[in-house]
CSV table of C-alpha atoms in Angstrom, one decimal:
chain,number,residue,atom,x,y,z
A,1,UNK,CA,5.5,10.6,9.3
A,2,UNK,CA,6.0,9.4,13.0
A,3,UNK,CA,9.2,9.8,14.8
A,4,UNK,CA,9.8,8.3,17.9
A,5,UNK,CA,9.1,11.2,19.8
A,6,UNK,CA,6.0,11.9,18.0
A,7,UNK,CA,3.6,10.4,21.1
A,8,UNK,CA,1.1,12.2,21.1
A,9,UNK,CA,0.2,12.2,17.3
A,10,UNK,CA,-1.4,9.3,15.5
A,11,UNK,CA,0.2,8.1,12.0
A,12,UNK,CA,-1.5,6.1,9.6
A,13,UNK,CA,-1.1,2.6,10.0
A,14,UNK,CA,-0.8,0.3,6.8
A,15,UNK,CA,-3.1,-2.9,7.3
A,16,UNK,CA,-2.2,-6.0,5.2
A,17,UNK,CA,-5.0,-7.5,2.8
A,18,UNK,CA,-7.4,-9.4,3.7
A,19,UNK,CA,-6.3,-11.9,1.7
A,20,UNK,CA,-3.3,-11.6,0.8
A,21,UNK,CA,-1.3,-10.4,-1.9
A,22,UNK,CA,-2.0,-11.2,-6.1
A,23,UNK,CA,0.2,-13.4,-7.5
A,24,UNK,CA,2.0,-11.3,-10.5
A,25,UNK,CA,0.2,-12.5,-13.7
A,26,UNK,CA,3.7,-12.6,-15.6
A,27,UNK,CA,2.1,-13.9,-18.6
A,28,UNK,CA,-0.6,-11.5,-18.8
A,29,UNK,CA,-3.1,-14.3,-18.9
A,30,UNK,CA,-5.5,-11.7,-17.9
A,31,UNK,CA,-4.7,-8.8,-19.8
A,32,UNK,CA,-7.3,-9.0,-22.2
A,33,UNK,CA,-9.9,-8.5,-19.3
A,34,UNK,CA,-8.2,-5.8,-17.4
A,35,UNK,CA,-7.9,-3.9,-20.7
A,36,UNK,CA,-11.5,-4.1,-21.4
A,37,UNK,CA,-12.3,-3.1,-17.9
A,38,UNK,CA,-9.8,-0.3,-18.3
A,39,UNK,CA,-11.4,1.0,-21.6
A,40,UNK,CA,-15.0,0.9,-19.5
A,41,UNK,CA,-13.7,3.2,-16.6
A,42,UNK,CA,-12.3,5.3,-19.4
A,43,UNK,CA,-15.6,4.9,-21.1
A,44,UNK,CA,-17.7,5.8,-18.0
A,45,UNK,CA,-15.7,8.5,-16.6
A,46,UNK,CA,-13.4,6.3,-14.2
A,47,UNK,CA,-17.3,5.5,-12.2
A,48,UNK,CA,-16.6,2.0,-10.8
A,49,UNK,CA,-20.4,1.4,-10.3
A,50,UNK,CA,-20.5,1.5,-14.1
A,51,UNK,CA,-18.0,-1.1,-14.5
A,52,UNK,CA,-18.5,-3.6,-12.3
A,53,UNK,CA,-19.2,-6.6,-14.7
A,54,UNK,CA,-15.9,-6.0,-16.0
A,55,UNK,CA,-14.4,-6.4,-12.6
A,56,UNK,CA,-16.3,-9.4,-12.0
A,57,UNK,CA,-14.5,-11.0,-15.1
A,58,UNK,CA,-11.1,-10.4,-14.6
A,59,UNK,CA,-10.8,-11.5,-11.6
A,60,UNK,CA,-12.8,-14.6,-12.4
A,61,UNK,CA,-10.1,-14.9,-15.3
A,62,UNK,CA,-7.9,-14.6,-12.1
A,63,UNK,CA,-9.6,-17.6,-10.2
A,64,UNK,CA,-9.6,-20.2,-13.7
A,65,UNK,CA,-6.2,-19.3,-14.0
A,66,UNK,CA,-4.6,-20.0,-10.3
A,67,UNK,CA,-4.1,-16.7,-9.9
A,68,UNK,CA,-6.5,-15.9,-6.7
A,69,UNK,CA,-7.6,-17.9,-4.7
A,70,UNK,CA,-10.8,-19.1,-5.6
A,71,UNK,CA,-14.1,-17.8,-3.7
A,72,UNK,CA,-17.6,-17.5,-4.1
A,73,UNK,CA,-18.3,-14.4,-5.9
A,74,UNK,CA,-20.9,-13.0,-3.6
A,75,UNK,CA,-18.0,-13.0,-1.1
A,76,UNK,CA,-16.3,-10.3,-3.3
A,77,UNK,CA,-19.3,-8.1,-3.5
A,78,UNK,CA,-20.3,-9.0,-6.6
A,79,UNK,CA,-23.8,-10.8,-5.3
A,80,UNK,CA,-25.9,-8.0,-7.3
A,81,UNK,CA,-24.0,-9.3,-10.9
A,82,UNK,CA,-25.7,-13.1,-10.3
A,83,UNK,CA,-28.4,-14.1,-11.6
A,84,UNK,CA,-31.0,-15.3,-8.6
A,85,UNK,CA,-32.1,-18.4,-8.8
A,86,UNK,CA,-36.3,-17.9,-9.1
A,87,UNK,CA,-39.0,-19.4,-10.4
A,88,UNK,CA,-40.1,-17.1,-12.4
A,89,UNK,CA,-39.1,-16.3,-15.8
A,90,UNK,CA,-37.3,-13.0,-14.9
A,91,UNK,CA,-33.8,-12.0,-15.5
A,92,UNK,CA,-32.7,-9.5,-12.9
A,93,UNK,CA,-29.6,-7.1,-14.6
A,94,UNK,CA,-27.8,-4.9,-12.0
B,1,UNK,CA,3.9,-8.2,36.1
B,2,UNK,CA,6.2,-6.8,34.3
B,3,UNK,CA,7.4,-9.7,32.2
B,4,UNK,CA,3.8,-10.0,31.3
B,5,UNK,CA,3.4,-6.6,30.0
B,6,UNK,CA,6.8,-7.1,27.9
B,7,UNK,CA,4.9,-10.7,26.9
B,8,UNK,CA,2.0,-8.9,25.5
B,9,UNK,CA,3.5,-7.7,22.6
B,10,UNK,CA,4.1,-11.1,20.8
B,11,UNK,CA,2.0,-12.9,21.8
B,12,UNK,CA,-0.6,-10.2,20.6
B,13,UNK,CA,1.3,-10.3,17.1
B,14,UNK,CA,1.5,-14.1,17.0
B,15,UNK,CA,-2.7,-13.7,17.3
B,16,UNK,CA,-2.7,-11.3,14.8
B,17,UNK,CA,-0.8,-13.7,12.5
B,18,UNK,CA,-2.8,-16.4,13.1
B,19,UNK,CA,-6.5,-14.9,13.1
B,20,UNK,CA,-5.7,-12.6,10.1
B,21,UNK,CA,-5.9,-9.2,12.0
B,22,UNK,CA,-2.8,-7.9,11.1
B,23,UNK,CA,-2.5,-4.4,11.7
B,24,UNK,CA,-5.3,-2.5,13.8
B,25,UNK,CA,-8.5,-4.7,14.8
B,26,UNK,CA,-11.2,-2.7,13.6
B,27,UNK,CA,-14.6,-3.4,13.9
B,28,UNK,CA,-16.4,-5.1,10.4
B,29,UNK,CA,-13.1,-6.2,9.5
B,30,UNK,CA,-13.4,-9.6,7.8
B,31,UNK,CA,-15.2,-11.2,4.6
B,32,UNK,CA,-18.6,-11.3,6.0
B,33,UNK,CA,-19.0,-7.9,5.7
B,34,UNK,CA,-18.3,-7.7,2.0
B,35,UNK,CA,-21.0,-10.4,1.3
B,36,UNK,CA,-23.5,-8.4,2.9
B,37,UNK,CA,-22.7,-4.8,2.3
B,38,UNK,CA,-24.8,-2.6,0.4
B,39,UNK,CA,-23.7,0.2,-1.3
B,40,UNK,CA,-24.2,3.8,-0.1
B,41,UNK,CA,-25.0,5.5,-4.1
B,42,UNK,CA,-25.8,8.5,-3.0
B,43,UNK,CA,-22.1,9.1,-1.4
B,44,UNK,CA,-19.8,9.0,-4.2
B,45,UNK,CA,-16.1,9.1,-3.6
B,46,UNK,CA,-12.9,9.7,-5.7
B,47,UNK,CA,-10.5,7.4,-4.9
B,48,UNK,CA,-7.0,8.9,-6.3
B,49,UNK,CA,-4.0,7.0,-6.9
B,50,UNK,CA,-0.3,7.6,-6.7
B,51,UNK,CA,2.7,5.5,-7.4
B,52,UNK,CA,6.3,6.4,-5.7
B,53,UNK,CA,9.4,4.2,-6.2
B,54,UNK,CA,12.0,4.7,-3.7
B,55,UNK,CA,15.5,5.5,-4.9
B,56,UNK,CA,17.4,2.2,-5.1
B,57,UNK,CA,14.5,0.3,-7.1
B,58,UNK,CA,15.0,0.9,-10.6
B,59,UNK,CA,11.2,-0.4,-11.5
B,60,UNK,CA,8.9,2.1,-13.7
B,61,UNK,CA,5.7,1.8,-11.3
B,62,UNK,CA,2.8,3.9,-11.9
B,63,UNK,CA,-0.9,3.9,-11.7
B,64,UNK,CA,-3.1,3.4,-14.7
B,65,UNK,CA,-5.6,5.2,-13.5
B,66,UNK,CA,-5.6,8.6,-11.7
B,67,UNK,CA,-8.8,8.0,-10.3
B,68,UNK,CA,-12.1,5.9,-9.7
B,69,UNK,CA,-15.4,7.1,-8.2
B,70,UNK,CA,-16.9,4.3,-6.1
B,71,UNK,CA,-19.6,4.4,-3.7
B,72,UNK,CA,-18.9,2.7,0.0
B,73,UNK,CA,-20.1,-0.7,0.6
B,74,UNK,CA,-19.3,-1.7,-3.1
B,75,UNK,CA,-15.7,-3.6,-4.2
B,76,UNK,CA,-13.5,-1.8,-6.6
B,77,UNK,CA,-10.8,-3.0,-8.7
B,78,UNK,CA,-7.8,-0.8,-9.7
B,79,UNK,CA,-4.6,-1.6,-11.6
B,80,UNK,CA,-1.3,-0.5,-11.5
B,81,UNK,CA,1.6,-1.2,-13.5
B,82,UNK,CA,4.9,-2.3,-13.4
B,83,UNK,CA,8.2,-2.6,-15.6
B,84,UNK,CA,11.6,-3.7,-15.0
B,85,UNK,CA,13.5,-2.0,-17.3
B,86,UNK,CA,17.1,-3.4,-16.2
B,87,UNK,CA,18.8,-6.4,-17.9
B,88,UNK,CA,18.6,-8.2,-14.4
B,89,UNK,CA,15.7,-9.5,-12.1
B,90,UNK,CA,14.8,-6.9,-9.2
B,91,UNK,CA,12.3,-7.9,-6.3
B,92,UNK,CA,10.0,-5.2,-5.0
B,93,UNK,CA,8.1,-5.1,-2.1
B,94,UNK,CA,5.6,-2.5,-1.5
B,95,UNK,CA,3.6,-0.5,1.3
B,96,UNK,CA,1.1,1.9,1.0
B,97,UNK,CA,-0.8,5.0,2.7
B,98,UNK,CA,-3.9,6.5,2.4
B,99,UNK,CA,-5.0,9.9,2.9
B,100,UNK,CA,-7.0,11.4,4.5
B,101,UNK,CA,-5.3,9.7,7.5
B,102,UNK,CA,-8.9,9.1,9.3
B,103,UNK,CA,-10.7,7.6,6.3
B,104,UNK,CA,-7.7,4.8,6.2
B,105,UNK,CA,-9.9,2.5,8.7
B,106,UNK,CA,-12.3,2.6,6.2
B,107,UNK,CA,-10.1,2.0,3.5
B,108,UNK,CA,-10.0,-2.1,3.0
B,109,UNK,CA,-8.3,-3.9,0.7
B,110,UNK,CA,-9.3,-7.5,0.1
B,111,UNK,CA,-6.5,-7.8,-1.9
B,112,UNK,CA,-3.4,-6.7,-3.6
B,113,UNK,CA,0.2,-6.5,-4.3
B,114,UNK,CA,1.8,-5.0,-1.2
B,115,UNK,CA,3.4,-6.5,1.8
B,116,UNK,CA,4.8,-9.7,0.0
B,117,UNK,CA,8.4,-9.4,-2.5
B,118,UNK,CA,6.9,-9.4,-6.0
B,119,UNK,CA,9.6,-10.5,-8.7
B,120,UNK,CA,9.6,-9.2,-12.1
B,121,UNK,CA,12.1,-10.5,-14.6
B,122,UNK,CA,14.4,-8.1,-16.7
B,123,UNK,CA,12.5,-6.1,-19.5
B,124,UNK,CA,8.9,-7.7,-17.9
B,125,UNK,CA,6.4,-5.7,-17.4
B,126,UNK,CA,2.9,-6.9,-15.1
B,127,UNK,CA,-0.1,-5.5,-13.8
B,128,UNK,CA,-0.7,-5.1,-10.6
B,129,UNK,CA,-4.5,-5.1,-9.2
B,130,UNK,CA,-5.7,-3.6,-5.9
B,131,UNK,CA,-9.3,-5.2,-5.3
B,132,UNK,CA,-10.7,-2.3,-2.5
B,133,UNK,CA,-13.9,-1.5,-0.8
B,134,UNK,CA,-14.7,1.6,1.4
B,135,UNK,CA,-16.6,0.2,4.4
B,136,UNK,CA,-20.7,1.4,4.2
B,137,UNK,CA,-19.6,2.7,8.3
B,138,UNK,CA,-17.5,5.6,6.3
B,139,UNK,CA,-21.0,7.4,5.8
B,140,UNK,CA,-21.8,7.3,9.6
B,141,UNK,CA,-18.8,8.7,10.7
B,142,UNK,CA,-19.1,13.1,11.0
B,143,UNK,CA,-15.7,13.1,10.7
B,144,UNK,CA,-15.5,11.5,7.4
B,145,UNK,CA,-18.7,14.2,6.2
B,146,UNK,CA,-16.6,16.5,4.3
B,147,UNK,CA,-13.8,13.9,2.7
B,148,UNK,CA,-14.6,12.9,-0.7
B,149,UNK,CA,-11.4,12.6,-1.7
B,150,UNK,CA,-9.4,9.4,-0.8
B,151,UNK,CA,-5.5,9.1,-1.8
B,152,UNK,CA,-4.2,5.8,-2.1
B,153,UNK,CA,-0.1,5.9,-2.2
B,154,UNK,CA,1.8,2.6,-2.9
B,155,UNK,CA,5.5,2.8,-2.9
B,156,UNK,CA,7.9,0.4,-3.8
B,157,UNK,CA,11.1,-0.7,-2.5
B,158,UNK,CA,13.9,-3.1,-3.7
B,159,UNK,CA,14.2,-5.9,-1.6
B,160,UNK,CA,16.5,-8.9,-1.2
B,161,UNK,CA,15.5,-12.4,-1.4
B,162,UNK,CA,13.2,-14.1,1.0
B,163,UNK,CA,12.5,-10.4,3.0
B,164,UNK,CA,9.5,-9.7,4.3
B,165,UNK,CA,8.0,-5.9,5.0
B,166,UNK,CA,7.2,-5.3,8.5
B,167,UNK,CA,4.3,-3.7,9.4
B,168,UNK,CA,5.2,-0.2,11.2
B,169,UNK,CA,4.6,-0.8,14.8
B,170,UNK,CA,6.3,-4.3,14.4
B,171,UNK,CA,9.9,-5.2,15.1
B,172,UNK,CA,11.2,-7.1,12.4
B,173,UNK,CA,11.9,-10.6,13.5
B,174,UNK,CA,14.1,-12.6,10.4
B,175,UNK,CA,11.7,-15.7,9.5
């Protein structure tokens, strides 16, 4: 790490979140959702692309249940996971 | 002049606090880009995790996974866990660093557990999410070509009541 006579070198600078910090879920009110996502990854060789719907749940479990803030879930990257809105028949799976 | 220079420094923090910048202002840095990222498939990344306690904090913290493969431009969710083992409430706060040292601009968490005192009661135990996305500008960079490993370290410390972290490169001002 950086001493104060380290000038010339950079060192890594910690960035707080965007936004914010997760209240604990003390309760485990989610529990059941991060498990299932857990036994996905573990399923899928830890590939997040694979596990993505999981993701979306829990932390929609996590918006229900005053636990984060809640948001639009194309603002979490999760646009892909909704179903478009379209006048055709078509149901569109990621 | 000089008392403008020596002004600077707060006044830049106090618009950090207030526009959300926090740390280093880095281009792409705010929720837009997260709603209209795509991801990169072709670059797949691990993401490795560690979990360090410091000395005084008497927590069992550790990551429950040792690693994810994500893509950039796509949000990731991770856990981590952790237990108070002691017959007394302990507060943690917690910071974290990412290797390779270069690829931590790229490294964005929307959200997490660090930075702010987390309690946990005696004998609980919680999970601890970290909701991440490696920004789609990672595969652009030359200097990122040959990284495709990513360590994210989170250690916790004990803290007392009503403390808040400060971010390195901050003096700690008592709220």
């Amino acid at each position: 790490m950086s001493t104060a006579m380290n000038f010339g070198t950079k060192s890594f600078k910690p960035r707080a979140p965007d936004k914010g910090s997760f209240p604990l879920d003390h309760f485990g009110e989610c529990k059941a959702f991060k498990e299932k996502f857990m036994k996905c990854l573990n399923e899928n060789k830890f590939d997040n692309s694979m596990c993505r719907l999981q993701s979306k749940d829990y932390l929609e479990c996590r918006m229900e249940r005053q636990l984060m803030t809640k948001e639009p879930l194309e603002k979490l990257g999760f646009k892909d996971l909704l179903d478009p809105p379209s006048t055709t028949q078509q149901n569109t799976k990621s | 002049m000089i008392g403008l220079s020596y002004a600077a420094v707060p006044l830049y923090r106090l618009y950090c606090q207030a526009t959300g910048l926090g740390g280093t202002a880095v281009a792409g840095h705010d929720s837009s880009v997260v709603e209209h990222m795509s991801p990169i498939k072709e670059r797949v990344l691990k993401v490795a995790f560690n979990a360090d306690t410091h000395a005084s904090i008497q927590w069992n913290f550790r990551p429950q996974q040792s690693e994810i493969y994500v893509v950039p431009g796509e949000t990731a969710l991770a856990f981590y866990r952790a237990k108070n083992p002691t017959d007394k409430p302990i507060i943690g706060i917690s910071t974290y660093n990412v290797v390779p040292f270069e690829a931590g601009q790229y490294f964005n968490k929307i959200q997490c557990f660090c930075f702010e005192e987390q309690r946990l009661n005696p004998h609980e135990e919680v999970d601890m999410p970290v909701f991440f996305y490696i920004d789609p500008e990672f595969d652009s960079d030359p200097r990122m070509a040959r990284v495709d490993t990513i360590t994210l370290s989170y250690t916790f410390f004990e803290a007392k009541e009503g403390q808040r972290l400060p971010l390195p490169g901050y003096s700690y001002q008592p709220q």
